[in-house]
Short mmCIF file of C-alpha atoms and ligand atoms in Angstrom, two decimals:
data_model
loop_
_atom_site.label_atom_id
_atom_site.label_comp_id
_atom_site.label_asym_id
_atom_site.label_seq_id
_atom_site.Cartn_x
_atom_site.Cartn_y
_atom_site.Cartn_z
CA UNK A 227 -7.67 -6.61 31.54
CA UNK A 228 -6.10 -10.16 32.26
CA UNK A 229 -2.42 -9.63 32.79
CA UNK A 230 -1.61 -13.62 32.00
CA UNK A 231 -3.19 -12.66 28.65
CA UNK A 232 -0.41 -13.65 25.82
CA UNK A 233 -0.40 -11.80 22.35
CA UNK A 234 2.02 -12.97 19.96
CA UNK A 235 2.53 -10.71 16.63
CA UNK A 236 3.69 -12.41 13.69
CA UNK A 237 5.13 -9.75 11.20
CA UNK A 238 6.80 -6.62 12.37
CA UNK A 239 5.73 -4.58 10.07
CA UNK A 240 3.42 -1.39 10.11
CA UNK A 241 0.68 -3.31 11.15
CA UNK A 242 2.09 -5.29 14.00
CA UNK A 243 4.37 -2.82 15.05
CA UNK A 244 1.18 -0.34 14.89
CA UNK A 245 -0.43 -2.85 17.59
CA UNK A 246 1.85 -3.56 19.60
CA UNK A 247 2.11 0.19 20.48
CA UNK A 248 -1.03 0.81 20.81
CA UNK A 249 -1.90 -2.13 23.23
CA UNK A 250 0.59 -0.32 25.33
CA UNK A 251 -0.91 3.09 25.08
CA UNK A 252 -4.12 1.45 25.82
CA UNK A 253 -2.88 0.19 28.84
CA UNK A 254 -2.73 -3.91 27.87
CA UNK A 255 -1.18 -5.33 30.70
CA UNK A 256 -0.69 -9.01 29.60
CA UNK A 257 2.54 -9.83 27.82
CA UNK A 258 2.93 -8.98 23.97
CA UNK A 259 5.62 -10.70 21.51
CA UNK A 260 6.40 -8.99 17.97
CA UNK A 261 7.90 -11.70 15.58
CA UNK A 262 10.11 -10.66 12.39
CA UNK A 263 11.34 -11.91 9.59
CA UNK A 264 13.44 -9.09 8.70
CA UNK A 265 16.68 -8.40 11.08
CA UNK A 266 16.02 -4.71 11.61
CA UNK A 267 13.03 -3.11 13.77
CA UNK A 268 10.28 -1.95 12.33
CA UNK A 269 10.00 0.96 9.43
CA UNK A 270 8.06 3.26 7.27
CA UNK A 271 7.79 1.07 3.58
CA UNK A 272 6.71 4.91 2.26
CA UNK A 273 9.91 6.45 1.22
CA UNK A 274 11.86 3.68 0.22
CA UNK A 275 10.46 4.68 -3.04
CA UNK A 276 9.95 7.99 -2.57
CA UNK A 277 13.49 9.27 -0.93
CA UNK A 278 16.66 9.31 -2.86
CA UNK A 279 18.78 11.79 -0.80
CA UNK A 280 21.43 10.33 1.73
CA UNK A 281 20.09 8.15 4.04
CA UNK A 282 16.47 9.73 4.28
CA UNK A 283 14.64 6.61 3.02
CA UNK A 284 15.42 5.09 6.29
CA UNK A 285 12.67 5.88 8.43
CA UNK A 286 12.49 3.85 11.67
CA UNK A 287 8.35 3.48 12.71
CA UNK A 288 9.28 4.03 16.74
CA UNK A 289 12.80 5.10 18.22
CA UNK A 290 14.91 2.02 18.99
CA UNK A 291 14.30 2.09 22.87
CA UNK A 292 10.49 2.20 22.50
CA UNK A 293 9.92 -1.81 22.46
CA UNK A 294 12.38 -2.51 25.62
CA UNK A 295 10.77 0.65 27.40
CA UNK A 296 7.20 -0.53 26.52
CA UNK A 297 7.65 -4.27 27.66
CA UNK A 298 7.12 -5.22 24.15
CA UNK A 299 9.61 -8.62 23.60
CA UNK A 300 10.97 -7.73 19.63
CA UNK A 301 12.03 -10.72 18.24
CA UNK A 302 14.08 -10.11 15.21
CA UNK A 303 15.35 -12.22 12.65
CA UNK A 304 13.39 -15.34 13.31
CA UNK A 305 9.96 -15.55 11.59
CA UNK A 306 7.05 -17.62 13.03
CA UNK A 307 7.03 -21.56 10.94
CA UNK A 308 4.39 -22.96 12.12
CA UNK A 309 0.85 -22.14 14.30
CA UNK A 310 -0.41 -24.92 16.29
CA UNK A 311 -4.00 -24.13 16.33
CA UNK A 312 -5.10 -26.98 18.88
CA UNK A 313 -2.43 -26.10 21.20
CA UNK A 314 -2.28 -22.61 20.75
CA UNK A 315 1.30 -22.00 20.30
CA UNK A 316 3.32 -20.65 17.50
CA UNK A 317 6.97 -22.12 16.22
CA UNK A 318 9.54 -19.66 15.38
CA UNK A 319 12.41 -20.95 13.17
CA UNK A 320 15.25 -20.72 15.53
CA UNK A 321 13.14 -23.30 17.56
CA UNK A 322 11.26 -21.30 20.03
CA UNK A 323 7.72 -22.31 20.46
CA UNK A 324 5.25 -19.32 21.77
CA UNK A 325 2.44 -19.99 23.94
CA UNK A 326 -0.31 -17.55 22.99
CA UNK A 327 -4.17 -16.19 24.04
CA UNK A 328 -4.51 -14.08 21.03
CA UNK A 329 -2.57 -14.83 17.89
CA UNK A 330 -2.34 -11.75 15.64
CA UNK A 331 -1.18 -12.68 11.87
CA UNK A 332 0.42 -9.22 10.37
CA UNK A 333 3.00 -10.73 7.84
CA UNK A 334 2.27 -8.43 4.80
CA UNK A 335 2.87 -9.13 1.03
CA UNK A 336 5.69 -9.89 -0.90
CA UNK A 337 6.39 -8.91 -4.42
CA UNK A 338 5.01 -10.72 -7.18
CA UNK A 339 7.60 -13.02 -8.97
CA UNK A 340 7.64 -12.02 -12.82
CA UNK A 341 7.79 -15.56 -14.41
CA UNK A 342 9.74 -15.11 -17.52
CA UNK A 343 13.27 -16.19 -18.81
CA UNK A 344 15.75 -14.07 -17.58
CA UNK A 345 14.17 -12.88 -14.12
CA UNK A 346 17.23 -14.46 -12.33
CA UNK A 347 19.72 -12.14 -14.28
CA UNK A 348 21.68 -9.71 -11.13
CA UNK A 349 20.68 -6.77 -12.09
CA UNK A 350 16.26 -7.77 -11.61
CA UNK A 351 15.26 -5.95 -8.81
CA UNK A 352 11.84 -5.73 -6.79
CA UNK A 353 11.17 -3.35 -4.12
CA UNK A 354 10.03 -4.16 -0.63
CA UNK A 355 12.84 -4.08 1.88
CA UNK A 356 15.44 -1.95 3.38
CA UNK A 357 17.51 -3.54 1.93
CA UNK A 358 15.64 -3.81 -1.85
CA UNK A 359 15.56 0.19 -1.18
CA UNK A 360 19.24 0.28 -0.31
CA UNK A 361 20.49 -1.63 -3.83
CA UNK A 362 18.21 0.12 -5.74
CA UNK A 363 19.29 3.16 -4.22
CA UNK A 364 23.20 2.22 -4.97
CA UNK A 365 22.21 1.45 -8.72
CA UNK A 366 20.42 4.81 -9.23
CA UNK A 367 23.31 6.82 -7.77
CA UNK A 368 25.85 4.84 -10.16
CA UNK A 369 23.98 6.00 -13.06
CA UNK A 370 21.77 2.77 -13.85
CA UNK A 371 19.34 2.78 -17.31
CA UNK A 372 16.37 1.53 -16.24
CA UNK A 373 13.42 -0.32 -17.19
CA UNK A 374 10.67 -0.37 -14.49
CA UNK A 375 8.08 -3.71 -15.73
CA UNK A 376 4.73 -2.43 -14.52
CA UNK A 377 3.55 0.97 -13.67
CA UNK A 378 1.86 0.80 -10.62
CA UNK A 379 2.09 2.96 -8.27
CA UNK A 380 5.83 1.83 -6.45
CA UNK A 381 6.85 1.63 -10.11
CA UNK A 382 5.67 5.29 -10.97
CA UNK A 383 7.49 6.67 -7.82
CA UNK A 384 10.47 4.76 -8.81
CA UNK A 385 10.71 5.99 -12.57
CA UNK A 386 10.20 10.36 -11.03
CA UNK A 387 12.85 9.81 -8.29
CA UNK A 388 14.88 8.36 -11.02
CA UNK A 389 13.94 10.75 -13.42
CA UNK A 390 14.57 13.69 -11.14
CA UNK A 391 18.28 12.35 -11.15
CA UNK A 392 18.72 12.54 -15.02
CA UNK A 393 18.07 8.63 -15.25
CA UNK A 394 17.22 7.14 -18.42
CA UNK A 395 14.14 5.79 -17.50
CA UNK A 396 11.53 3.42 -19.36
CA UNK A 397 8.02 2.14 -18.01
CA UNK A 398 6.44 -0.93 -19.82
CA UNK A 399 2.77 -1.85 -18.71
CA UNK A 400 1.25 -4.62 -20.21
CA UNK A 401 -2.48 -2.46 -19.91
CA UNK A 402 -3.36 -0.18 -22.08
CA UNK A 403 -3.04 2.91 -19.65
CA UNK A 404 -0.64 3.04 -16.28
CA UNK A 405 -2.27 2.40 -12.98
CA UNK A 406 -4.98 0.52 -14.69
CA UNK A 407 -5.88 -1.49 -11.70
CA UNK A 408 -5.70 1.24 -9.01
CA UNK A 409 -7.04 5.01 -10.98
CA UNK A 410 -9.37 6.37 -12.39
CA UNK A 411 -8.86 6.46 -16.90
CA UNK A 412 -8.77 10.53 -16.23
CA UNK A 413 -6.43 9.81 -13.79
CA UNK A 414 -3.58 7.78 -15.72
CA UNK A 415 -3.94 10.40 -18.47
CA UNK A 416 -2.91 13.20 -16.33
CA UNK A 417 0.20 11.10 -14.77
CA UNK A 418 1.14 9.84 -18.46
CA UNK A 419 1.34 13.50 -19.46
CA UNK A 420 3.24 14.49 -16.54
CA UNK A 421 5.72 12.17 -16.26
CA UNK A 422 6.62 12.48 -20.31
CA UNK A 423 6.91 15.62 -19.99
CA UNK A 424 9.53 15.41 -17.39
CA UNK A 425 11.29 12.76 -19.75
CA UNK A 426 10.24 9.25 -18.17
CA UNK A 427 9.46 7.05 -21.35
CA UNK A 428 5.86 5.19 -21.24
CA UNK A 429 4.88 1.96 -23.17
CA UNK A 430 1.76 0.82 -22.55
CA UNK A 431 0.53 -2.36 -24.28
CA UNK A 432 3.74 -3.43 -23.81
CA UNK A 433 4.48 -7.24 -22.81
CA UNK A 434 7.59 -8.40 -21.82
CA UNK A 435 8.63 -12.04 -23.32
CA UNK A 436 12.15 -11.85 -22.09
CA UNK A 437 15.02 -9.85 -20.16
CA UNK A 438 18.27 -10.44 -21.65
CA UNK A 439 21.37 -10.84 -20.07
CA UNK A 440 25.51 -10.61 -21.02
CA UNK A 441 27.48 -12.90 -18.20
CA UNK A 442 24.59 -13.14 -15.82
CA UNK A 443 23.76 -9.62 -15.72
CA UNK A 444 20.36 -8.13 -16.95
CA UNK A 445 20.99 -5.90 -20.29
CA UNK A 446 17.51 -5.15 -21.83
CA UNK A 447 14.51 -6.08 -22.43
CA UNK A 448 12.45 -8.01 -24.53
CA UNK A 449 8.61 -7.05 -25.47
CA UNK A 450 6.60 -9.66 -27.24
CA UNK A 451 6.38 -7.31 -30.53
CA UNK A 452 9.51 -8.44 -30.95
CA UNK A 453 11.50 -4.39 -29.47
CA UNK A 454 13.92 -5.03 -27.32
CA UNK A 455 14.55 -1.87 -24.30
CA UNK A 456 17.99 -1.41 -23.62
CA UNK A 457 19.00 -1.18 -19.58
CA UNK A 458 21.26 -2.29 -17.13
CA UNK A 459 18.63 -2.35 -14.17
CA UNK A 460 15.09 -3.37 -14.23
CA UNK A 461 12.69 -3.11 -11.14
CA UNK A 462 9.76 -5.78 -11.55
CA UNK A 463 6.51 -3.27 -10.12
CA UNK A 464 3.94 -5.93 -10.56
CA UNK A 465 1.59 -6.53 -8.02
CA UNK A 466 2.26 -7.38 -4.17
CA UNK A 467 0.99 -11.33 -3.20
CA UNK A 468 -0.30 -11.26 0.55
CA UNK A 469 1.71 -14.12 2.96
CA UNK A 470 -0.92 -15.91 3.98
CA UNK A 471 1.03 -19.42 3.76
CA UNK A 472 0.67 -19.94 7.73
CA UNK A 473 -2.54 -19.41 7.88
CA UNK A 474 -3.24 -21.77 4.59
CA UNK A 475 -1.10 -24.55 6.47
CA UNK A 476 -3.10 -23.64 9.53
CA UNK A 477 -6.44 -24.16 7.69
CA UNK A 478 -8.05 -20.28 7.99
CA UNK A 479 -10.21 -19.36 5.50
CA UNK A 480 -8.06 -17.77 3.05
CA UNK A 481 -9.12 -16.40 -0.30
CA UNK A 482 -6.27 -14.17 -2.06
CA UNK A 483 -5.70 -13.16 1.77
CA UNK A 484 -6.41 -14.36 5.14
CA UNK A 485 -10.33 -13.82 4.99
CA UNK A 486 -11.22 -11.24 8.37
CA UNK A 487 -14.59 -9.71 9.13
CA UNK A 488 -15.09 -5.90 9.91
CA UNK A 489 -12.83 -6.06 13.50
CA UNK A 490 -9.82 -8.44 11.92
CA UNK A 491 -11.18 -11.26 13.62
CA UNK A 492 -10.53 -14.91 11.54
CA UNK A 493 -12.36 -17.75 10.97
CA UNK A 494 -10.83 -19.02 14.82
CA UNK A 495 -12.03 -17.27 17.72
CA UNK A 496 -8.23 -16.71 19.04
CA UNK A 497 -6.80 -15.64 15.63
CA UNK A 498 -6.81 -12.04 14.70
CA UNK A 499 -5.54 -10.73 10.60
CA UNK A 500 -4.36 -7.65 10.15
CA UNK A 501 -2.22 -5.17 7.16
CA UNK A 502 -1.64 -6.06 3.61
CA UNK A 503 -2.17 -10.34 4.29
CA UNK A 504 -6.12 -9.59 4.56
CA UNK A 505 -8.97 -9.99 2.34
CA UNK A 506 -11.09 -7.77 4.78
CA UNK A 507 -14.96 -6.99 4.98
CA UNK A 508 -15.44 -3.15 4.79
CA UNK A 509 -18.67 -1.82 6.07
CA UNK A 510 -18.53 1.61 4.05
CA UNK A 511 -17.93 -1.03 0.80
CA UNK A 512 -19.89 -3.73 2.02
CA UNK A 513 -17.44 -5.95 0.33
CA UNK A 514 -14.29 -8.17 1.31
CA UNK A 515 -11.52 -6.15 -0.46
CA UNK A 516 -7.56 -6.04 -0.69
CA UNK A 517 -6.16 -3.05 0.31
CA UNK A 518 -2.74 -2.16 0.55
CA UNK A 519 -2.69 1.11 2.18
CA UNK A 520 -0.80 2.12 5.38
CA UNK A 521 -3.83 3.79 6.29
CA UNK A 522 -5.70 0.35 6.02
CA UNK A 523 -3.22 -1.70 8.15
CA UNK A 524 -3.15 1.01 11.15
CA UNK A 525 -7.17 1.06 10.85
CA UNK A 526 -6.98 -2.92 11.16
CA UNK A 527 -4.35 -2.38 14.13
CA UNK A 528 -6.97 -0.22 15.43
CA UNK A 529 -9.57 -2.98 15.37
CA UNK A 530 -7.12 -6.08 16.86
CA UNK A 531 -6.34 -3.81 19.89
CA UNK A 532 -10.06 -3.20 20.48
CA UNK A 533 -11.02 -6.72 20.24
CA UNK A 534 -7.76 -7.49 22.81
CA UNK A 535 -8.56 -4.93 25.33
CA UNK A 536 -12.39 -4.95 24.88
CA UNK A 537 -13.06 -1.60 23.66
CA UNK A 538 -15.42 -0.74 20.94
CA UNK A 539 -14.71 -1.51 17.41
CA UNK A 540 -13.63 2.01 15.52
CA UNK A 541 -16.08 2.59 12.87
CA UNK A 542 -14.49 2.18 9.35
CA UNK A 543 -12.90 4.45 7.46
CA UNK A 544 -13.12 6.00 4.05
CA UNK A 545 -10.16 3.79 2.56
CA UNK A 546 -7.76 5.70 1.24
CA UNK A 547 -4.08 6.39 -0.19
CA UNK A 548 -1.08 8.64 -1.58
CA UNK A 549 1.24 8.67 -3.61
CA UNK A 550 4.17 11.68 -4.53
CA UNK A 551 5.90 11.76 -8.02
CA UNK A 552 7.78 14.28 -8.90
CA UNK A 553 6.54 17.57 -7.47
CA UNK A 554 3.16 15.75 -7.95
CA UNK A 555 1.10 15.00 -4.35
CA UNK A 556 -1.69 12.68 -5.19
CA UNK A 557 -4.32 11.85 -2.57
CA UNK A 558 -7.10 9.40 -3.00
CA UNK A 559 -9.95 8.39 -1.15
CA UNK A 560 -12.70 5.92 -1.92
CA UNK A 561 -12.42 3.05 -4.30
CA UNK A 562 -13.07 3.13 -8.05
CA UNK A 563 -16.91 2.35 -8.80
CA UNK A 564 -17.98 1.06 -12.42
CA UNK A 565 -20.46 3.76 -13.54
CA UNK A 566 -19.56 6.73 -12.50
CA UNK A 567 -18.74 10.60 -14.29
CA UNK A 568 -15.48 12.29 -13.43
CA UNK A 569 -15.96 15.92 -12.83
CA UNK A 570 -12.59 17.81 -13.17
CA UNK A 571 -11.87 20.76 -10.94
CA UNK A 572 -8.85 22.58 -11.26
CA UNK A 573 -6.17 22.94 -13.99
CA UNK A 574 -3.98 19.83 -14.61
CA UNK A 575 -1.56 21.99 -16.62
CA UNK A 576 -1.53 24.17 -13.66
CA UNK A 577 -0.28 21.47 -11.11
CA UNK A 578 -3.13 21.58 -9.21
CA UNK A 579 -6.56 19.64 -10.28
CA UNK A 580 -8.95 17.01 -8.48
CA UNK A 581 -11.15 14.22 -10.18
CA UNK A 582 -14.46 13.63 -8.03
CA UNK A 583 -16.33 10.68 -9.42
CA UNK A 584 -19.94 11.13 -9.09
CA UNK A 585 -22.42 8.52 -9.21
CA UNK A 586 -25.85 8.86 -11.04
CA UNK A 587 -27.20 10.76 -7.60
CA UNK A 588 -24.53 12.96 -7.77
CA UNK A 589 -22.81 12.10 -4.86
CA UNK A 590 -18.96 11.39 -4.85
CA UNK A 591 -17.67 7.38 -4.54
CA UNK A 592 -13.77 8.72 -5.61
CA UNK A 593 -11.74 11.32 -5.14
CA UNK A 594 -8.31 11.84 -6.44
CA UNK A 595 -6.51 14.91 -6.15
CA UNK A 596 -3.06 16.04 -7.22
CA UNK A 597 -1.71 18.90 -5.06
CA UNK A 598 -4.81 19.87 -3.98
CA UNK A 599 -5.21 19.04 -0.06
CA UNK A 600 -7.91 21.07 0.85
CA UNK A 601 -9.87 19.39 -2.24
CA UNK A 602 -8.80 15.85 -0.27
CA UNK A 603 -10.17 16.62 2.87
CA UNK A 604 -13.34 18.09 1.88
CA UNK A 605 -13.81 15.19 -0.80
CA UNK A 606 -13.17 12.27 1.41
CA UNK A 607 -15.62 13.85 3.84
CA UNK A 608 -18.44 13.79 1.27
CA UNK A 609 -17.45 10.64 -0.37
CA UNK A 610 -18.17 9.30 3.76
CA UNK A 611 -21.13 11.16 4.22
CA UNK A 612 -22.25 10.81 0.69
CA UNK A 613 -23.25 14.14 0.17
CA UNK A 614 -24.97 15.02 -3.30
CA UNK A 615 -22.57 17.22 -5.02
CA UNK A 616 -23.62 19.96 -8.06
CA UNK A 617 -21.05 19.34 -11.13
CA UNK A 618 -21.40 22.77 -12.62
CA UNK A 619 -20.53 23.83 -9.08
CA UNK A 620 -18.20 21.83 -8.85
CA UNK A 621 -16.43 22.05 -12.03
CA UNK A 622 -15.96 25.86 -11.03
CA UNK A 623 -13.02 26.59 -8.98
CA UNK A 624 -14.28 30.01 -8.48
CA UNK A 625 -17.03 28.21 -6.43
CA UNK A 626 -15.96 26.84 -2.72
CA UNK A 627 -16.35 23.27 -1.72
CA UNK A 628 -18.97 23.85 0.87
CA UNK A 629 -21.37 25.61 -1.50
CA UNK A 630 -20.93 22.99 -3.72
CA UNK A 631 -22.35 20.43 -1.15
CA UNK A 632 -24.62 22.93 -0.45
CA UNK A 633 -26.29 23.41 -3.92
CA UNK A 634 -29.07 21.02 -4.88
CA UNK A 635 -28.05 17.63 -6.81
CA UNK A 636 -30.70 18.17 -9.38
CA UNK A 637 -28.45 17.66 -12.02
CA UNK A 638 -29.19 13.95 -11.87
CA UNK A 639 -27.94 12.54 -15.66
CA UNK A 640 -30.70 10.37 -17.35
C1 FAD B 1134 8.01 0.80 -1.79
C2 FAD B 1134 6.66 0.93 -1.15
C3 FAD B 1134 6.04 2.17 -1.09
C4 FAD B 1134 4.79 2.30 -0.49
N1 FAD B 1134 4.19 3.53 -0.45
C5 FAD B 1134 3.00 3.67 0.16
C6 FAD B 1134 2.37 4.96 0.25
O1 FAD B 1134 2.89 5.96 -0.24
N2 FAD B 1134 1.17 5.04 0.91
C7 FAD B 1134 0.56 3.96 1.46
O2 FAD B 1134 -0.51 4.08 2.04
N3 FAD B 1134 1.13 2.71 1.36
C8 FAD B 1134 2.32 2.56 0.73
N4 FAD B 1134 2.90 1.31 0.64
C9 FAD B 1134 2.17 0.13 1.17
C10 FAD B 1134 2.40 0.00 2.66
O3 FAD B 1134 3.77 0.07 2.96
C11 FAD B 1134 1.83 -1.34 3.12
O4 FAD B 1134 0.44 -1.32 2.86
C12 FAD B 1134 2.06 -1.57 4.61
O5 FAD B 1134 3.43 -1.66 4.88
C13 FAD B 1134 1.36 -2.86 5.06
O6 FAD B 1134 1.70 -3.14 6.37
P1 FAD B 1134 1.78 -4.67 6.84
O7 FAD B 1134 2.24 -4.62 8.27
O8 FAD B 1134 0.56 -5.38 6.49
O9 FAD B 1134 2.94 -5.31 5.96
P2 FAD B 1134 4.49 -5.03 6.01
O10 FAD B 1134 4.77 -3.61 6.37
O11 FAD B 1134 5.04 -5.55 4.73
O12 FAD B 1134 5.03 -5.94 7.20
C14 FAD B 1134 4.93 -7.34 7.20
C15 FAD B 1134 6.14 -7.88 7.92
O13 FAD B 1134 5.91 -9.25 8.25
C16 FAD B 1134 7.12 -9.96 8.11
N5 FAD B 1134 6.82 -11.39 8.03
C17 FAD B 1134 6.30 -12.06 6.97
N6 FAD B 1134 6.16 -13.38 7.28
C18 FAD B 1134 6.59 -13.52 8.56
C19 FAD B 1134 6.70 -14.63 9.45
N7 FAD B 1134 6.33 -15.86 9.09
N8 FAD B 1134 7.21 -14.42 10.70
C20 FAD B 1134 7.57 -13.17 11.08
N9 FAD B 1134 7.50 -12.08 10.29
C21 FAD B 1134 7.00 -12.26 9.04
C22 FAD B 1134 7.71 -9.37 6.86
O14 FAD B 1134 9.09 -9.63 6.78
C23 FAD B 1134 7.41 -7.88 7.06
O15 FAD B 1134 8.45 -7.24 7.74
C24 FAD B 1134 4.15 1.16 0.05
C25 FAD B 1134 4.77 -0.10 -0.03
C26 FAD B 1134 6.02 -0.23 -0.62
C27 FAD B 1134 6.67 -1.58 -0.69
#
């Protein structure tokens, strides 16, 4: 490996951060420079919706030594303006402009702005940062009412750590079901019935016009019908927009996302895209496709560093995801497929059920379990190897996984 080779990082986040260790631990010797935004190093985005006791949502991704004892220069507090693609150098906004080989664009998504009268009001939260977690946090411990717009999955988590407080909490989604965008139908329903039954309320179909305010400060909400939701804290949930605004200004192809092929590589040869900001080709899809998964941005670190150091590209991965809500552990692998049966195994009433989407040959595209781990693993293995699965078989918990994959897939439907 060249040791003159520069990589600059723009985004510490858990994709950048992700690379920059493992260049290291695959012995890069060239020099490597993380650029953040944020002022604090690098952390898990996971339990700031998630952890609610003390200071547990603060989850650092490496001990604060690791960068310095790695020779990996952290710049903090200073995000990256401007890439000049001709001269190869990127301009921080403290001044600083960074000579690079390989430029490696890892700057996320930020929370989608909910463009209504009213979403100025203190009290109008979203959820990305440390320090959106730590506000929130504050809020919820004081005894806040609120009113979560959109009930996706950071909104969901939101509304049963809430809940498990003794919050007053209300979801509105505009769709007709939660997680419309994200689950399976079967999926939402379970969720719906678990969290009303632990007291979160649900409106689905539910626009919101308006949030209303008293001296500045967010007091309800407003649903085109006309209802208005009383609150004195409302967390906007919808939808994450990837930062690809350097990349525009730098010309890349950009399409919802900085466009990458199958090894994060962009449309210029000393570019790299990584995390969240991507619109990425997936072989096992054979698709470009948004995901925002942790499990997606350290695959895509995994990809950068092998272009960098020359190794070979790491086959692709079954995407997939998790989410915990209440006493609830949902697992996911695949992505939702238009077409396809659920076949329910498992008890939802009994805490413990998974939902394997089969295609018309039987064999699994989806898999989404809730507290069911063993169901995960085993799914997300046939889901990548596409094994033909038997429903009956399958539908019977008396009957182990493996015999399911086993048993013939002649129940093909007509
Ligand atoms: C509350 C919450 C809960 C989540 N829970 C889960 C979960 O349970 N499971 C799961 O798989 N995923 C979860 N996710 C998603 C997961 O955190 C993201 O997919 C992941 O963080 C993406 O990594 P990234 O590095 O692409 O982006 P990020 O982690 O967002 O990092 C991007 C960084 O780039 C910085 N940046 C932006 N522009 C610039 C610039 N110009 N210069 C320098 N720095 C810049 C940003 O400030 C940010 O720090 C959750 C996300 C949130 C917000």
């Amino acid at each position: 490996m060249d040791p003159t080779h520069t990589v600059v990082i723009v985004g510490a986040g858990q994709a950048g951060a992700t690379l920059a260790g493992l260049l290291r631990q695959q012995k890069f010797t060239g020099r490597v420079v993380l650029c953040g935004a944020e002022s604090v190093p690098p952390y898990h985005r996971p339990p700031l919706s998630k952890k609610y006791d003390g200071e547990d949502y603060v989850q650092w991704l490496r001990p604060e030594s690791f960068y310095a004892d790695n020779d990996i220069e952290l710049r903090l507090a200073d995000p990256v303006v401007r890439i000049d693609r001709a001269a190869r150098t990127a301009s921080t906004r403290s001044g600083l402009d960074l000579a690079y080989d390989t430029l490696v664009l890892a700057t996320g998504a930020d929370p989608r702005a909910l463009p209504i009268p009213g979403a100025d009001l203190s009290g109008v939260m979203a959820l990305r940062t440390l320090d959106d977690a730590a506000r929130l946090r504050t809020a919820v411990l004081a005894g806040a009412r609120l009113a979560i717009v959109g009930a996706g999955y950071v909104g969901l988590e939101v509304a049963a750590a809430a809940r498990a407080r003794g919050r007053e909490v209300t979801v509105i989604e505009r769709e007709d079901r939660i997680l419309a965008r994200v689950a399976s139908p079967e999926l939402s329903r379970i969720l719906t019935d678990g969290h009303r039954a632990r007291g979160t309320r649900i409106l689905t179909g539910a626009a919101v016009e308006e949030l209303l305010g008293d001296d500045g400060r967010v007091r309800g909400v407003r649903l085109a019908d006309g209802r208005d939701i009383d609150c004195d804290t409302v967390i906007v949930g919808i939808g994450a927009v990837p930062q690809d605004g350097l990349a525009r200004a730098a010309g890349l192809e950009c399409v919802a996302g900085i466009v990458v092929d199958g090894a994060a590589r962009t449309s210029d040869p000393h570019i790299l895209a990584i995390g969240d900001v991507t619109h990425r080709l997936h072989d096992r899809l054979g698709a470009l496709v948004r995901l925002e998964s942790i499990p997606s941005a350290t695959e895509q670190a995994a990809q950068a560093a092998a272009v960098i150091t020359g190794a070979p590209i790491p086959p692709h991965e079954v995407p997939w995801f998790w989410s915990d809500q209440f006493d609830l552990k949902m697992k996911m692998a695949g992505v939702l497929t238009p077409g396809t049966e659920a076949v329910l195994r498992g008890d939802p009433g009994g805490g413990s059920c998974s939902l394997f989407h089969l295609d018309a040959d039987g064999v699994p595209r989806t898999v989404e379990t809730i507290n069911a781990a063993a169901d995960f693993m085993a799914g997300r293995k046939f889901v990548g190897n596409r094994t033909p699965l038997n429903r009956a078989a399958l539908a019977d918990i008396g009957t182990p996984l493996r015999e399911v994959a086993r048993s013939p897939a002649h129940t093909r439907r007509i």
